């Protein structure tokens, strides 16, 4: 067990601050503060997206060219937990204290990660129950049609890594993350908690991309919000990469959009939840394990019907 509870903050270095500001506003985040050098958004539970100009020299080094994530800040439940975590890893990694007082290190991928007592709060929001054949969980209540999404939390981040074994040693052996599922030799789904949702971190080794961001993912309250949120983002003119759809691994309903801050962002809901009893599975990296089904190009915000794209535009079936 790592002692960490989840992602508190993702810091991007971006080439177009105004465009990224518009994107994350349309994405449904709340604006916390803005200046020429920094824009801060937050989710309902106060996990933060921070935007800074890519050439800001105070940013940690980039792991790829262009707009991308420059730092991930992980939260611990208390100062006691944070201190215990830091003392456990102190002999195995190089920790440096930044001007903000946070302890930082560099992961096996060259990405800067930092640690703090979590600033996240209980958002208090409730999802909508679904009715199954054996149990009416929603009685005298219609399921909602959401006009837009309000992301609850930054649930996971996904990176391409050049050396999956080095990543396993760093995050599992050194930091204490748990493996939930894996594509042997290709990908590791990791959760920083023993009991919790399917993954907070997914690391992917592919022949064609060595190092970089794949996506940042936002958990919504229920599957209805994934649909309503995605349609809203589409109506604002942002382009779907893939979605809506469903991942057989994690069970989540998803919708991926191209993001001007770098790579992709994802809305999702209805992810599997695990305890210490869960035994990590191994999966073949085949398309049907990535998506049970998915719509390429998304759904039009105007017609509410699927957008047609050429078969040749199909994105690679990798997570
Ligand atoms: Fe994801």
Short mmCIF file of C-alpha atoms and ligand atoms in Angstrom, two decimals:
data_model
loop_
_atom_site.label_atom_id
_atom_site.label_comp_id
_atom_site.label_asym_id
_atom_site.label_seq_id
_atom_site.Cartn_x
_atom_site.Cartn_y
_atom_site.Cartn_z
CA UNK A 1 0.00 0.00 0.00
CA UNK A 2 1.41 3.35 -0.99
CA UNK A 3 -0.27 5.58 1.61
CA UNK A 4 -1.41 7.86 -1.19
CA UNK A 5 -5.12 8.32 -1.86
CA UNK A 6 -5.28 9.81 -5.34
CA UNK A 7 -4.43 12.66 -7.66
CA UNK A 8 -4.58 16.17 -6.22
CA UNK A 9 -3.26 18.20 -9.12
CA UNK A 10 -2.14 17.88 -12.73
CA UNK A 11 0.05 20.70 -14.05
CA UNK A 12 0.22 21.29 -17.80
CA UNK A 13 2.67 23.37 -19.79
CA UNK A 14 0.69 24.61 -22.79
CA UNK A 15 1.29 26.55 -25.99
CA UNK A 16 -2.08 28.33 -26.08
CA UNK A 17 -3.33 29.42 -22.66
CA UNK A 18 -6.54 31.02 -23.97
CA UNK A 19 -7.59 27.96 -25.95
CA UNK A 20 -6.87 25.64 -23.03
CA UNK A 21 -8.81 27.97 -20.70
CA UNK A 22 -11.80 27.70 -23.01
CA UNK A 23 -11.46 23.92 -23.27
CA UNK A 24 -11.42 23.20 -19.54
CA UNK A 25 -14.24 25.69 -18.99
CA UNK A 26 -16.33 23.81 -21.56
CA UNK A 27 -15.17 20.56 -19.93
CA UNK A 28 -17.07 21.64 -16.81
CA UNK A 29 -14.31 22.58 -14.38
CA UNK A 30 -14.60 25.59 -12.08
CA UNK A 31 -12.16 28.45 -12.56
CA UNK A 32 -10.28 29.12 -9.33
CA UNK A 33 -7.81 31.80 -10.40
CA UNK A 34 -6.16 33.18 -13.49
CA UNK A 35 -3.27 35.41 -14.42
CA UNK A 36 -1.03 35.71 -17.46
CA UNK A 37 1.23 33.00 -16.06
CA UNK A 38 -1.18 30.55 -14.49
CA UNK A 39 -4.79 29.41 -14.74
CA UNK A 40 -6.20 27.08 -12.10
CA UNK A 41 -9.35 24.98 -12.46
CA UNK A 42 -10.85 22.53 -10.01
CA UNK A 43 -13.25 19.60 -9.99
CA UNK A 44 -16.10 19.21 -7.51
CA UNK A 45 -13.80 17.51 -5.01
CA UNK A 46 -11.16 20.20 -5.58
CA UNK A 47 -8.60 18.23 -7.51
CA UNK A 48 -6.92 20.79 -9.73
CA UNK A 49 -5.90 21.32 -13.32
CA UNK A 50 -3.17 23.97 -13.55
CA UNK A 51 -2.22 25.58 -16.87
CA UNK A 52 1.05 27.43 -17.36
CA UNK A 53 2.80 28.58 -20.54
CA UNK A 54 4.99 25.78 -21.90
CA UNK A 55 8.04 28.08 -21.80
CA UNK A 56 7.58 28.89 -18.09
CA UNK A 57 11.03 28.14 -16.71
CA UNK A 58 9.62 27.29 -13.29
CA UNK A 59 7.88 24.25 -14.77
CA UNK A 60 9.47 20.83 -14.38
CA UNK A 61 11.07 19.45 -17.56
CA UNK A 62 8.75 18.15 -20.27
CA UNK A 63 8.87 14.46 -21.22
CA UNK A 64 7.86 15.27 -24.81
CA UNK A 65 7.63 18.25 -27.14
CA UNK A 66 4.56 20.49 -27.29
CA UNK A 67 1.75 20.95 -24.82
CA UNK A 68 1.72 18.22 -22.20
CA UNK A 69 1.56 17.33 -18.51
CA UNK A 70 4.61 18.58 -16.60
CA UNK A 71 3.79 17.38 -13.09
CA UNK A 72 1.37 15.12 -11.21
CA UNK A 73 0.75 15.86 -7.53
CA UNK A 74 -0.38 12.89 -5.44
CA UNK A 75 -2.25 13.35 -2.17
CA UNK A 76 -2.03 11.50 1.14
CA UNK A 77 -4.86 11.45 3.66
CA UNK A 78 -2.94 13.12 6.51
CA UNK A 79 0.42 14.59 7.45
CA UNK A 80 1.14 11.35 9.33
CA UNK A 81 0.46 9.27 6.22
CA UNK A 82 2.49 11.65 4.06
CA UNK A 83 5.46 11.56 6.44
CA UNK A 84 5.32 7.76 6.62
CA UNK A 85 5.19 7.51 2.84
CA UNK A 86 8.09 9.93 2.35
CA UNK A 87 10.27 8.24 4.97
CA UNK A 88 9.59 4.85 3.36
CA UNK A 89 10.71 6.01 -0.09
CA UNK A 90 13.45 8.45 1.02
CA UNK A 91 16.25 5.90 0.79
CA UNK A 92 15.14 4.71 -2.66
CA UNK A 93 14.50 7.95 -4.57
CA UNK A 94 15.93 11.46 -4.65
CA UNK A 95 13.51 13.84 -2.99
CA UNK A 96 13.83 17.60 -3.35
CA UNK A 97 11.72 20.27 -1.70
CA UNK A 98 10.27 22.92 -3.97
CA UNK A 99 9.60 26.57 -3.22
CA UNK A 100 6.02 25.54 -2.41
CA UNK A 101 7.26 23.19 0.31
CA UNK A 102 6.27 20.02 -1.55
CA UNK A 103 8.59 17.04 -1.81
CA UNK A 104 9.25 16.03 -5.39
CA UNK A 105 10.94 13.27 -7.29
CA UNK A 106 11.22 12.06 -10.87
CA UNK A 107 9.58 8.82 -11.94
CA UNK A 108 11.13 6.18 -14.19
CA UNK A 109 9.68 8.02 -17.19
CA UNK A 110 11.34 11.35 -16.40
CA UNK A 111 8.06 12.85 -15.18
CA UNK A 112 8.13 15.04 -12.08
CA UNK A 113 5.76 13.90 -9.35
CA UNK A 114 5.07 15.66 -6.05
CA UNK A 115 3.35 14.72 -2.80
CA UNK A 116 1.16 16.66 -0.39
CA UNK A 117 -1.49 16.24 2.27
CA UNK A 118 -4.53 15.96 0.06
CA UNK A 119 -6.48 19.14 -0.53
CA UNK A 120 -9.40 17.17 -1.97
CA UNK A 121 -12.75 17.26 -0.16
CA UNK A 122 -15.81 15.04 -0.16
CA UNK A 123 -17.85 16.55 -2.98
CA UNK A 124 -21.07 15.13 -1.56
CA UNK A 125 -22.50 14.53 -5.02
CA UNK A 126 -24.58 11.43 -5.66
CA UNK A 127 -24.83 9.32 -8.78
CA UNK A 128 -28.12 8.16 -10.18
CA UNK A 129 -28.98 4.54 -9.37
CA UNK A 130 -29.79 2.21 -12.23
CA UNK A 131 -32.59 -0.32 -12.17
CA UNK A 132 -31.62 -3.93 -12.84
CA UNK A 133 -33.89 -6.84 -13.59
CA UNK A 134 -33.77 -8.02 -10.00
CA UNK A 135 -33.71 -4.72 -8.15
CA UNK A 136 -35.37 -1.33 -8.59
CA UNK A 137 -32.75 1.04 -7.21
CA UNK A 138 -34.49 4.10 -8.67
CA UNK A 139 -38.12 4.36 -7.70
CA UNK A 140 -40.46 7.24 -8.53
CA UNK A 141 -37.48 9.00 -10.02
CA UNK A 142 -36.53 9.59 -13.68
CA UNK A 143 -32.89 9.23 -14.72
CA UNK A 144 -31.41 12.64 -15.60
CA UNK A 145 -30.48 14.13 -18.96
CA UNK A 146 -27.47 16.28 -18.12
CA UNK A 147 -26.97 19.59 -20.01
CA UNK A 148 -23.23 19.38 -19.32
CA UNK A 149 -20.80 17.60 -17.01
CA UNK A 150 -19.30 18.70 -13.71
CA UNK A 151 -16.30 16.39 -13.22
CA UNK A 152 -16.05 15.05 -9.68
CA UNK A 153 -12.37 14.13 -9.64
CA UNK A 154 -9.21 13.63 -11.64
CA UNK A 155 -9.28 9.88 -11.36
CA UNK A 156 -6.31 8.71 -13.38
CA UNK A 157 -3.47 9.69 -15.67
CA UNK A 158 -2.02 7.60 -18.48
CA UNK A 159 1.47 7.80 -19.92
CA UNK A 160 3.47 6.08 -22.63
CA UNK A 161 6.67 4.69 -21.12
CA UNK A 162 9.76 3.33 -22.88
CA UNK A 163 10.47 0.71 -20.19
CA UNK A 164 7.48 -0.91 -18.54
CA UNK A 165 9.63 -2.99 -16.20
CA UNK A 166 11.37 0.14 -14.89
CA UNK A 167 7.94 1.70 -14.38
CA UNK A 168 6.78 -1.37 -12.44
CA UNK A 169 9.84 -1.20 -10.20
CA UNK A 170 9.28 2.50 -9.51
CA UNK A 171 5.53 2.59 -8.92
CA UNK A 172 4.94 -0.91 -7.49
CA UNK A 173 8.18 -1.83 -5.70
CA UNK A 174 9.26 1.65 -4.60
CA UNK A 175 6.05 3.69 -4.19
CA UNK A 176 3.81 0.75 -3.27
CA UNK A 177 1.11 0.99 -5.92
CA UNK A 178 -1.07 -2.12 -6.48
CA UNK A 179 -1.45 -3.82 -9.83
CA UNK A 180 -5.12 -4.20 -10.76
CA UNK A 181 -4.73 -5.62 -14.26
CA UNK A 182 -2.01 -5.88 -16.84
CA UNK A 183 -1.25 -6.44 -20.47
CA UNK A 184 1.96 -8.44 -19.99
CA UNK A 185 4.85 -6.50 -21.48
CA UNK A 186 2.50 -3.79 -22.72
CA UNK A 187 0.57 -2.10 -19.94
CA UNK A 188 0.05 -1.83 -16.20
CA UNK A 189 -3.15 -0.65 -14.53
CA UNK A 190 -2.15 0.61 -11.08
CA UNK A 191 -4.08 1.91 -8.11
CA UNK A 192 -2.35 3.86 -5.34
CA UNK A 193 -4.87 2.54 -2.82
CA UNK A 194 -5.48 -1.04 -1.74
CA UNK A 195 -9.25 -0.55 -1.80
CA UNK A 196 -10.60 1.70 -4.49
CA UNK A 197 -11.38 2.20 -8.13
CA UNK A 198 -9.73 0.28 -10.96
CA UNK A 199 -6.73 2.52 -11.64
CA UNK A 200 -5.20 5.89 -10.80
CA UNK A 201 -2.34 5.34 -13.20
CA UNK A 202 -2.01 3.38 -16.43
CA UNK A 203 1.39 2.94 -18.03
CA UNK A 204 1.63 1.83 -21.61
CA UNK A 205 4.61 0.58 -23.59
CA UNK A 206 4.12 0.57 -27.33
CA UNK A 207 6.50 0.08 -30.25
CA UNK A 208 5.51 3.34 -31.94
CA UNK A 209 5.54 5.88 -29.09
CA UNK A 210 8.32 5.98 -26.54
CA UNK A 211 7.41 8.53 -23.92
CA UNK A 212 4.60 10.97 -23.35
CA UNK A 213 1.08 11.68 -22.22
CA UNK A 214 -1.81 9.51 -23.34
CA UNK A 215 -4.69 11.02 -21.36
CA UNK A 216 -5.97 12.57 -18.15
CA UNK A 217 -9.27 11.14 -16.96
CA UNK A 218 -12.16 12.70 -15.06
CA UNK A 219 -14.72 10.69 -13.14
CA UNK A 220 -18.35 11.74 -13.49
CA UNK A 221 -21.22 10.86 -11.19
CA UNK A 222 -22.97 8.33 -13.44
CA UNK A 223 -23.16 7.07 -17.00
CA UNK A 224 -25.90 9.56 -17.87
CA UNK A 225 -23.46 12.40 -17.19
CA UNK A 226 -20.90 10.83 -19.54
CA UNK A 227 -23.48 11.06 -22.34
CA UNK A 228 -24.74 14.56 -21.50
CA UNK A 229 -21.26 15.89 -20.81
CA UNK A 230 -19.83 14.48 -24.02
CA UNK A 231 -22.65 15.88 -26.13
CA UNK A 232 -22.10 19.31 -24.57
CA UNK A 233 -18.35 19.28 -25.23
CA UNK A 234 -19.03 18.15 -28.78
CA UNK A 235 -21.54 20.99 -29.25
CA UNK A 236 -18.88 23.49 -28.16
CA UNK A 237 -16.84 22.36 -31.18
CA UNK A 238 -14.27 20.11 -29.53
CA UNK A 239 -13.39 16.90 -31.34
CA UNK A 240 -13.99 13.40 -30.07
CA UNK A 241 -11.17 10.91 -30.39
CA UNK A 242 -13.30 7.93 -29.38
CA UNK A 243 -16.57 7.62 -27.57
CA UNK A 244 -18.93 7.09 -26.14
CA UNK A 245 -17.98 3.49 -25.56
CA UNK A 246 -17.23 0.93 -22.88
CA UNK A 247 -14.01 -0.60 -21.63
CA UNK A 248 -14.35 -4.31 -20.75
CA UNK A 249 -11.28 -3.87 -18.50
CA UNK A 250 -12.53 -1.55 -15.71
CA UNK A 251 -16.12 -1.76 -17.02
CA UNK A 252 -16.21 2.02 -17.42
CA UNK A 253 -18.35 3.94 -19.87
CA UNK A 254 -15.97 6.43 -21.52
CA UNK A 255 -15.71 9.34 -23.93
CA UNK A 256 -12.30 10.66 -25.11
CA UNK A 257 -11.68 14.11 -26.56
CA UNK A 258 -8.60 15.69 -28.12
CA UNK A 259 -7.29 18.26 -25.64
CA UNK A 260 -5.38 21.44 -26.56
CA UNK A 261 -3.36 21.10 -23.34
CA UNK A 262 -1.94 17.81 -24.62
CA UNK A 263 -3.05 14.41 -25.93
CA UNK A 264 -6.51 13.37 -24.75
CA UNK A 265 -8.89 13.82 -21.85
CA UNK A 266 -11.55 11.35 -20.82
CA UNK A 267 -14.95 11.45 -19.17
CA UNK A 268 -15.92 8.16 -17.57
CA UNK A 269 -18.22 6.58 -15.03
CA UNK A 270 -19.20 3.18 -13.57
CA UNK A 271 -15.69 1.91 -13.01
CA UNK A 272 -15.01 -1.35 -11.13
CA UNK A 273 -14.05 -1.09 -7.46
CA UNK A 274 -11.59 -3.43 -5.75
CA UNK A 275 -10.33 -4.52 -2.35
CA UNK A 276 -7.20 -6.33 -1.19
CA UNK A 277 -8.94 -9.58 -2.20
CA UNK A 278 -8.73 -8.71 -5.90
CA UNK A 279 -6.29 -10.84 -7.89
CA UNK A 280 -4.65 -8.96 -10.76
CA UNK A 281 -5.62 -10.35 -14.15
CA UNK A 282 -3.57 -10.62 -17.30
CA UNK A 283 -5.14 -9.64 -20.61
CA UNK A 284 -4.27 -9.96 -24.27
CA UNK A 285 -3.71 -6.51 -25.83
CA UNK A 286 -6.40 -7.05 -28.44
CA UNK A 287 -8.97 -4.50 -29.62
CA UNK A 288 -11.93 -6.23 -27.98
CA UNK A 289 -10.21 -5.93 -24.59
CA UNK A 290 -9.81 -2.19 -25.12
CA UNK A 291 -13.37 -1.40 -26.16
CA UNK A 292 -16.39 -3.66 -26.06
CA UNK A 293 -17.91 -1.05 -28.35
CA UNK A 294 -17.18 2.57 -29.20
CA UNK A 295 -18.23 5.34 -31.53
CA UNK A 296 -15.48 6.94 -33.57
CA UNK A 297 -15.79 10.70 -33.83
CA UNK A 298 -18.48 10.96 -31.18
CA UNK A 299 -22.01 12.27 -31.26
CA UNK A 300 -23.04 15.59 -32.75
CA UNK A 301 -24.19 18.15 -30.20
CA UNK A 302 -26.70 19.40 -32.78
CA UNK A 303 -28.24 16.22 -34.23
CA UNK A 304 -27.53 13.99 -31.23
CA UNK A 305 -26.65 11.32 -33.74
CA UNK A 306 -23.23 9.83 -34.37
CA UNK A 307 -20.71 11.75 -36.42
CA UNK A 308 -19.48 9.76 -39.38
CA UNK A 309 -15.77 9.36 -39.89
CA UNK A 310 -13.86 7.30 -42.40
CA UNK A 311 -12.81 3.83 -41.33
CA UNK A 312 -9.23 4.87 -42.06
CA UNK A 313 -9.56 7.51 -39.34
CA UNK A 314 -10.03 4.84 -36.70
CA UNK A 315 -7.64 5.50 -33.83
CA UNK A 316 -5.39 2.69 -32.75
CA UNK A 317 -7.11 0.36 -30.32
CA UNK A 318 -4.84 1.00 -27.40
CA UNK A 319 -5.54 2.51 -24.04
FE1 LIG B 1 -8.77 6.24 -18.99
#
